[in-house]
PDB file of N, CA, C and O in Angstrom:
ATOM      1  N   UNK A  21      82.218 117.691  91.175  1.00 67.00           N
ATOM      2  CA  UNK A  21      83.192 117.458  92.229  1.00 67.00           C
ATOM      3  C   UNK A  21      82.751 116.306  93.136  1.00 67.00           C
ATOM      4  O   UNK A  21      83.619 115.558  93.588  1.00 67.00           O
ATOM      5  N   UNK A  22      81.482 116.117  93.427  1.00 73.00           N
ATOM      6  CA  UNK A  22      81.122 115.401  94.289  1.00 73.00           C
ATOM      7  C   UNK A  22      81.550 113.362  93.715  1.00 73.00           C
ATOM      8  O   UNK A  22      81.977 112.413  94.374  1.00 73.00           O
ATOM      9  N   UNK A  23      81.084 113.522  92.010  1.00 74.00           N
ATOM     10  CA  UNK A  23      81.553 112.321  91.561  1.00 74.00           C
ATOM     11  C   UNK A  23      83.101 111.932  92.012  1.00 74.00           C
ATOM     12  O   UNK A  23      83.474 110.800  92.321  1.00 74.00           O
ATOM     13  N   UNK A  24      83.815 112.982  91.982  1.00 80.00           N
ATOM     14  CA  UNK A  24      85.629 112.640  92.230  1.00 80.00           C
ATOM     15  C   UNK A  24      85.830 112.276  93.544  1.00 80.00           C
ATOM     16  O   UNK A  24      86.688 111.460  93.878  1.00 80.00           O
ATOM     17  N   UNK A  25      84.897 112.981  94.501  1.00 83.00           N
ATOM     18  CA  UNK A  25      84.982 112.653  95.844  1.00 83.00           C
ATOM     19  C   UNK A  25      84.326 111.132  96.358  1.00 83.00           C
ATOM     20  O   UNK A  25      84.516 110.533  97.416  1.00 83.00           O
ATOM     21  N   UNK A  26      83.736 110.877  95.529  1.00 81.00           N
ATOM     22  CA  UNK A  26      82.838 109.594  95.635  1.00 81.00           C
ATOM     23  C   UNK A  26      84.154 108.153  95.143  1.00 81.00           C
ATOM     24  O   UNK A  26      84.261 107.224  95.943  1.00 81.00           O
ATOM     25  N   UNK A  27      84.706 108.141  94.323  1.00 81.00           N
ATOM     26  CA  UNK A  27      85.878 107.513  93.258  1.00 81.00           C
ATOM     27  C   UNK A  27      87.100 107.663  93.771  1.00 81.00           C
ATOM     28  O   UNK A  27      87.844 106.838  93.240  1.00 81.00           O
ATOM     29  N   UNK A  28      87.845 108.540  94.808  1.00 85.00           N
ATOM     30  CA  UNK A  28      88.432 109.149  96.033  1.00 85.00           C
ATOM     31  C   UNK A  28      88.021 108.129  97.404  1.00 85.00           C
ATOM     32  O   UNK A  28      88.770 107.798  98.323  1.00 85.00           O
ATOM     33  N   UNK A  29      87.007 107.872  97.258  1.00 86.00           N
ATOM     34  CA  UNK A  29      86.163 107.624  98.449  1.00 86.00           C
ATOM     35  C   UNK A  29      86.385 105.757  98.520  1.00 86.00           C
ATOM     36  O   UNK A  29      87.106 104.926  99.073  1.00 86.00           O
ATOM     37  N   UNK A  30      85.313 105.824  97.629  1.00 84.00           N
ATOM     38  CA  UNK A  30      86.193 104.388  96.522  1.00 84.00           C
ATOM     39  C   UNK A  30      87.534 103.642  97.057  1.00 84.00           C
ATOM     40  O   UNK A  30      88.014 102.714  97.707  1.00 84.00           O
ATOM     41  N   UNK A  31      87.679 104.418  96.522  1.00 85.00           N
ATOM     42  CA  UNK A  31      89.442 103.858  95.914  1.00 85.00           C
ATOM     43  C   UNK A  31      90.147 103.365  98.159  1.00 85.00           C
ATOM     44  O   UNK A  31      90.341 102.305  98.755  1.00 85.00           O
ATOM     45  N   UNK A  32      90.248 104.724  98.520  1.00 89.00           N
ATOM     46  CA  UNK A  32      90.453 104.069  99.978  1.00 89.00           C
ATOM     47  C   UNK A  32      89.692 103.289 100.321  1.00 89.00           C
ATOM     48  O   UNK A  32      90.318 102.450 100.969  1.00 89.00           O
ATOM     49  N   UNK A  33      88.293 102.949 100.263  1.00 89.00           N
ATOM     50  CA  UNK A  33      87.966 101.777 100.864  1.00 89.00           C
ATOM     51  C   UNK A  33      88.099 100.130 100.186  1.00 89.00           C
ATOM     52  O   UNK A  33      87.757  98.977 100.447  1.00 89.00           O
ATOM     53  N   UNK A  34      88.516 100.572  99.604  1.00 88.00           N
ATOM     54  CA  UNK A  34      89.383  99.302  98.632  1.00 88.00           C
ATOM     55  C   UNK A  34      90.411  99.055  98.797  1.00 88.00           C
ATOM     56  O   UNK A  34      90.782  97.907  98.551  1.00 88.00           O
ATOM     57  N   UNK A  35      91.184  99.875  99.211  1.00 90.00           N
ATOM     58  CA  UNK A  35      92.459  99.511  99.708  1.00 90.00           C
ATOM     59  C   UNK A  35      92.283  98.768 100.965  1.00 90.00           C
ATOM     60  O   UNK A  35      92.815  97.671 101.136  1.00 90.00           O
ATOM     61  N   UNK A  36      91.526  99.361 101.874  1.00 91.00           N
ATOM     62  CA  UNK A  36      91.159  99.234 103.336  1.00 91.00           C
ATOM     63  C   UNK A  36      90.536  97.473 103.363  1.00 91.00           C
ATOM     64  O   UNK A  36      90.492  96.580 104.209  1.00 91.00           O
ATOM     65  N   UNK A  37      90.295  97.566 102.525  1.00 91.00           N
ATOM     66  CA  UNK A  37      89.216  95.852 102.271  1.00 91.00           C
ATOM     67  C   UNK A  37      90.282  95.055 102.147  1.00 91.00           C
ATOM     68  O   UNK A  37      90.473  94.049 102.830  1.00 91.00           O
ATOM     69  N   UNK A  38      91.261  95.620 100.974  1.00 90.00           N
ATOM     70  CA  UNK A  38      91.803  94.238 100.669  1.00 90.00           C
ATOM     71  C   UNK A  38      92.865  94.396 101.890  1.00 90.00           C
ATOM     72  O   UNK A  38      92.787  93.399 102.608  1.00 90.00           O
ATOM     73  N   UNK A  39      93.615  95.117 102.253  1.00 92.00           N
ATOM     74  CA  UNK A  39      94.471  95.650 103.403  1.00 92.00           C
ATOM     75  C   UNK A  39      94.010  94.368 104.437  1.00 92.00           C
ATOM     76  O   UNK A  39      94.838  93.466 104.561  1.00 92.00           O
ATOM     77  N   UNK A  40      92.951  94.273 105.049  1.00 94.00           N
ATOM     78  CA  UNK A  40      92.172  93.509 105.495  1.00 94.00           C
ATOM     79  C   UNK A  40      92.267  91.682 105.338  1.00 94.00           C
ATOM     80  O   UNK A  40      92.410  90.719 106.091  1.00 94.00           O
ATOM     81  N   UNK A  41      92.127  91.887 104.191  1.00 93.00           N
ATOM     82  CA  UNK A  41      91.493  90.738 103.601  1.00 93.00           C
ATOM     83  C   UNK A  41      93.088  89.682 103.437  1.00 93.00           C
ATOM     84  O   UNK A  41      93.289  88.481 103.616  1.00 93.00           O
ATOM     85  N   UNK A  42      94.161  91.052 102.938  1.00 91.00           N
ATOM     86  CA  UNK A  42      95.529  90.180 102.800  1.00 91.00           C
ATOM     87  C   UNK A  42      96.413  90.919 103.606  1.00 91.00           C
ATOM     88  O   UNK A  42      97.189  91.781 103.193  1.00 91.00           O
ATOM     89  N   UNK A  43      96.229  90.451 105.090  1.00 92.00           N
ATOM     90  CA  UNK A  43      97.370  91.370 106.319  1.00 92.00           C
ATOM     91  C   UNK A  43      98.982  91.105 105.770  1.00 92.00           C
ATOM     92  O   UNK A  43      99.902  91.833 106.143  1.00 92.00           O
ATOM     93  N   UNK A  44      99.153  90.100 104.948  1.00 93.00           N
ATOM     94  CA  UNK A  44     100.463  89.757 104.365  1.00 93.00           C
ATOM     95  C   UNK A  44     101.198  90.782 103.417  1.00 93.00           C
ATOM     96  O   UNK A  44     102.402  90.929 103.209  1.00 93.00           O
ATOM     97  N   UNK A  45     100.077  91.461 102.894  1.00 90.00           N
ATOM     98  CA  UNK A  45     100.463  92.145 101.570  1.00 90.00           C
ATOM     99  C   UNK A  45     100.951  93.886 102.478  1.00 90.00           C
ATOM    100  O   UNK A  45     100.546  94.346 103.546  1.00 90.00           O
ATOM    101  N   UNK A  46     101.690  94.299 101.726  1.00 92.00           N
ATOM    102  CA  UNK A  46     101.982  95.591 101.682  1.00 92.00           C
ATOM    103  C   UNK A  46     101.052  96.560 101.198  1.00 92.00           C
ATOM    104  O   UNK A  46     100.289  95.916 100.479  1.00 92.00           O
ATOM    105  N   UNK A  47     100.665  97.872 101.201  1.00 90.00           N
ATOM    106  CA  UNK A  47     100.094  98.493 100.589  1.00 90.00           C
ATOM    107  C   UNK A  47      99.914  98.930  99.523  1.00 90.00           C
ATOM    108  O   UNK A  47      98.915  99.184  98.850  1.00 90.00           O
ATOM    109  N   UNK A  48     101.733  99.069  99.294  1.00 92.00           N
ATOM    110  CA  UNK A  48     102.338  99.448  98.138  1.00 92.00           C
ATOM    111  C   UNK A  48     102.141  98.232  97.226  1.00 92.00           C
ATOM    112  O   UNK A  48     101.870  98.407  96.038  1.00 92.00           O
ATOM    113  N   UNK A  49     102.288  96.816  97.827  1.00 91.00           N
ATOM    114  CA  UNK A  49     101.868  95.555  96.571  1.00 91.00           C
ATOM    115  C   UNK A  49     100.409  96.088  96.529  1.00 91.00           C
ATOM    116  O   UNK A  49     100.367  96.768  95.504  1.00 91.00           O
ATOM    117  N   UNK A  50      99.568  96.109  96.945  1.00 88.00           N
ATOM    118  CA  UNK A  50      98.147  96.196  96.882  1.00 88.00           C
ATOM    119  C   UNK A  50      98.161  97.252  95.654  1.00 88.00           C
ATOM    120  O   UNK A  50      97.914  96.723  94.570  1.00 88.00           O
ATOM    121  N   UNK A  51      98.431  98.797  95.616  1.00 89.00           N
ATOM    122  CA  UNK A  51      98.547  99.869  95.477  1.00 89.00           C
ATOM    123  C   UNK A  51      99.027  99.290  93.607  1.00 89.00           C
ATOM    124  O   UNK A  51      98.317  99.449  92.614  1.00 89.00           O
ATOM    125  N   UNK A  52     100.186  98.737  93.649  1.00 92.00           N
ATOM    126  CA  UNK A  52     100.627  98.395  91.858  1.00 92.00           C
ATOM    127  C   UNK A  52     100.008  97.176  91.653  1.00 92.00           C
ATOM    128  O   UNK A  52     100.023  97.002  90.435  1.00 92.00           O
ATOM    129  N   UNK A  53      99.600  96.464  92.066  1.00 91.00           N
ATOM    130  CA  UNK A  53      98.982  95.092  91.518  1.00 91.00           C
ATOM    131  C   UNK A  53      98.037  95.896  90.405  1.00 91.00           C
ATOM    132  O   UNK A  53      97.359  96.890  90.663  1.00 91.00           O
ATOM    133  N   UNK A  54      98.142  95.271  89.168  1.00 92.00           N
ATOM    134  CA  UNK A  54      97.532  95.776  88.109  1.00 92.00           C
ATOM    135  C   UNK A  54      96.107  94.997  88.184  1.00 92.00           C
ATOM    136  O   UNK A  54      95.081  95.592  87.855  1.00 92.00           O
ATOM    137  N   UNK A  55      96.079  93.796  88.579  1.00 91.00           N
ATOM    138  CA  UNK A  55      94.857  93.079  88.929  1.00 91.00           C
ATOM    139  C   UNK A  55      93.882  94.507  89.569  1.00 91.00           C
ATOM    140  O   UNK A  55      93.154  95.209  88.867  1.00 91.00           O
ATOM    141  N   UNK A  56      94.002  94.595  90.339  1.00 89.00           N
ATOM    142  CA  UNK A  56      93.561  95.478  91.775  1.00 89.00           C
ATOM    143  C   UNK A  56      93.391  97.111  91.079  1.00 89.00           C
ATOM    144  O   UNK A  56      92.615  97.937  91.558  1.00 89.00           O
ATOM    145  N   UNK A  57      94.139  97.339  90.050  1.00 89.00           N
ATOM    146  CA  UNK A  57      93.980  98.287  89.985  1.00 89.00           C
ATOM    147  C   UNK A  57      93.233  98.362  88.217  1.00 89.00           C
ATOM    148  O   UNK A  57      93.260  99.388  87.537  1.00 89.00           O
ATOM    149  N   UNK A  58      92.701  97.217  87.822  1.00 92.00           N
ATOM    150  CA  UNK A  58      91.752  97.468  86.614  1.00 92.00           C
ATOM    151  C   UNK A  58      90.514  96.823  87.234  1.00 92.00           C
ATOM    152  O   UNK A  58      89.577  97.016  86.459  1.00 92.00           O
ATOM    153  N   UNK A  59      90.039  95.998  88.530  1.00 89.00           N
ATOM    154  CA  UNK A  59      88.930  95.871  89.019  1.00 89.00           C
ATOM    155  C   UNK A  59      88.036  97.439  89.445  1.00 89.00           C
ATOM    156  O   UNK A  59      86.847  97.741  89.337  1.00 89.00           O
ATOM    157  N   UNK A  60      89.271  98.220  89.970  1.00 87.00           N
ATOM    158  CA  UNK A  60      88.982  99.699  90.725  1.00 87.00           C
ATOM    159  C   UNK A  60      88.821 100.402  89.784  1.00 87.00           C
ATOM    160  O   UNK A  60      87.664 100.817  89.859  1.00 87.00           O
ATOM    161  N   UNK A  61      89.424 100.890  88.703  1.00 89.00           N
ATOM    162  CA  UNK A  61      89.145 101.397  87.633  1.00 89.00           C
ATOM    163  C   UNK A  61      87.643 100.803  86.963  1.00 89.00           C
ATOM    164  O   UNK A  61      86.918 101.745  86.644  1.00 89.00           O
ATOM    165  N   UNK A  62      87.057  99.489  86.696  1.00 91.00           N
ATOM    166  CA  UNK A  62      85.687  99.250  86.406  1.00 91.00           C
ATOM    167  C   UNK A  62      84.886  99.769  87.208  1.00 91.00           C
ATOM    168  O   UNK A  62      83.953 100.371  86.675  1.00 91.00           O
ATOM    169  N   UNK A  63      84.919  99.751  88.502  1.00 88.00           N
ATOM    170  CA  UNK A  63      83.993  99.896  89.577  1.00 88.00           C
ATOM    171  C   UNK A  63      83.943 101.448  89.830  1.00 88.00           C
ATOM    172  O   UNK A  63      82.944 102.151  89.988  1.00 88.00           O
ATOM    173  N   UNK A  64      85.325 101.820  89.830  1.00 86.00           N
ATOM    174  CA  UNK A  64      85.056 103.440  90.268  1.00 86.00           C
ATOM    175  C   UNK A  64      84.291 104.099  88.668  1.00 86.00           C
ATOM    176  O   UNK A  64      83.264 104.750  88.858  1.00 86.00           O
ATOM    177  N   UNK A  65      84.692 103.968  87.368  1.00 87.00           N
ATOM    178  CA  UNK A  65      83.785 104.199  86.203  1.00 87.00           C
ATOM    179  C   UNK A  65      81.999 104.071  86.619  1.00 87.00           C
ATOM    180  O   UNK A  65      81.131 104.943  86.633  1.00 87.00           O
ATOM    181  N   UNK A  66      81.950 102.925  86.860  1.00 88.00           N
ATOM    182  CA  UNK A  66      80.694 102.576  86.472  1.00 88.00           C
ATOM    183  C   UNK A  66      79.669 103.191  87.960  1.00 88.00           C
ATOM    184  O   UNK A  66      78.451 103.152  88.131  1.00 88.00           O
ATOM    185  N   UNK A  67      80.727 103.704  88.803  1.00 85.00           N
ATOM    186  CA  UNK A  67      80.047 104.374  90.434  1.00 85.00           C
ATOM    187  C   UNK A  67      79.916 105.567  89.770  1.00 85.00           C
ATOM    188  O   UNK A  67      78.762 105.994  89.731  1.00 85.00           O
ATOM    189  N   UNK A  68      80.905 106.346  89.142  1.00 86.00           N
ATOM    190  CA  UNK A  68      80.871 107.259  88.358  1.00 86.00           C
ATOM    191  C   UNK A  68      80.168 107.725  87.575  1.00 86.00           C
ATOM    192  O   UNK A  68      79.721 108.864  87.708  1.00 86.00           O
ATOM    193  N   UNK A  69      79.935 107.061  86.704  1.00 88.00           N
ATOM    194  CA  UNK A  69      78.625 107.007  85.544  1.00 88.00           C
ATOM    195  C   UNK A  69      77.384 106.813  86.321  1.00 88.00           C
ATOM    196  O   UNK A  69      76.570 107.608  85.851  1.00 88.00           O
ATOM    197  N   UNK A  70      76.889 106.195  87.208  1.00 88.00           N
ATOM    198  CA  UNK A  70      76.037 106.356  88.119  1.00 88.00           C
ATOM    199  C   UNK A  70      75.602 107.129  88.674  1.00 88.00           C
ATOM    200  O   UNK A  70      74.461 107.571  88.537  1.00 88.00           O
ATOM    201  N   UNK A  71      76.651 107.564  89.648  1.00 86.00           N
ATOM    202  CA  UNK A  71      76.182 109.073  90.371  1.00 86.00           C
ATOM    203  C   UNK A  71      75.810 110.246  89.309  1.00 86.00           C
ATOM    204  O   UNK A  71      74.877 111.017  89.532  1.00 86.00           O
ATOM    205  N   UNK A  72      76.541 110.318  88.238  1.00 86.00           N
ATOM    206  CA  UNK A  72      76.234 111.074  87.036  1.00 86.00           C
ATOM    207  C   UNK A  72      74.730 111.154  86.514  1.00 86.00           C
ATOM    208  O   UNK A  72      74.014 112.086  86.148  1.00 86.00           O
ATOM    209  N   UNK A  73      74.589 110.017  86.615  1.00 88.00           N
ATOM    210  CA  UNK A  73      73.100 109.560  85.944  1.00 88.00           C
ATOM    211  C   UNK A  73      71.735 110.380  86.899  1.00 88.00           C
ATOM    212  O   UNK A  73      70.748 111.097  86.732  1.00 88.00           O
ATOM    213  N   UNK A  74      72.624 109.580  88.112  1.00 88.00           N
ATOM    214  CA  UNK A  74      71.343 110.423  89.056  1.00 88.00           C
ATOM    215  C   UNK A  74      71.307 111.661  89.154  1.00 88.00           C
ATOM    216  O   UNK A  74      70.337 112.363  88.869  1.00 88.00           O
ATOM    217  N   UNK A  75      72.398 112.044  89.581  1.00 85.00           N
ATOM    218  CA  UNK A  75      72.240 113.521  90.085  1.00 85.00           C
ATOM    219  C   UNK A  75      71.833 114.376  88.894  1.00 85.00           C
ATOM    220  O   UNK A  75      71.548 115.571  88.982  1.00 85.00           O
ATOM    221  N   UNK A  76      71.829 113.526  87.562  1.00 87.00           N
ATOM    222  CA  UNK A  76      71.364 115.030  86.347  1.00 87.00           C
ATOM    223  C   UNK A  76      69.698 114.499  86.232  1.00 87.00           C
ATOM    224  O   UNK A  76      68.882 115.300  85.776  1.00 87.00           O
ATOM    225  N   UNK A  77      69.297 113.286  86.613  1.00 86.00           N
ATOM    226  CA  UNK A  77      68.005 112.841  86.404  1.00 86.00           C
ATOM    227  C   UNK A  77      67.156 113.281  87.776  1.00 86.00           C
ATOM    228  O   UNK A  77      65.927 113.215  87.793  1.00 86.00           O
ATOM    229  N   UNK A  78      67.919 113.725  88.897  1.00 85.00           N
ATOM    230  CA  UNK A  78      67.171 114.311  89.873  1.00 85.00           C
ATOM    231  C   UNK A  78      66.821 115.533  90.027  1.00 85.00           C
ATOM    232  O   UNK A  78      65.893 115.964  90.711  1.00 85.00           O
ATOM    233  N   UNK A  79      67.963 116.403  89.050  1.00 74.00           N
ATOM    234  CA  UNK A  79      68.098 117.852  88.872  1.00 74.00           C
ATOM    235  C   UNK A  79      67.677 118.209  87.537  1.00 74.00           C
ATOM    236  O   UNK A  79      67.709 119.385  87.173  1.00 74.00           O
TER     237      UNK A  79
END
């Protein structure tokens, strides 16, 4: 659970960045931009697979 909450966690502060970054854009453009949403999909995977890694190599 904690990985989903982490990828959850993710994902809003990515919005929040680019939200930021492009005050022009809508949320909802942000939100379907397929760009935006296969960068988040690499990153939230590979945060994913990460936290995975550790938490079974610490336990």
């Amino acid at each position: 659970m904690g990985g989903l909450w982490l990828v959850a966690m993710l994902g809003v502060g990515m919005v929040l960045w680019l939200k930021l970054l492009r005050p022009a854009q809508s949320v909802l453009d942000i939100v379907s931009n397929t760009g935006y949403q296969f960068v988040f999909l690499v990153t939230a995977g590979l945060c994913y697979v990460t936290y995975v890694g550790f938490s079974r190599a610490v336990n």
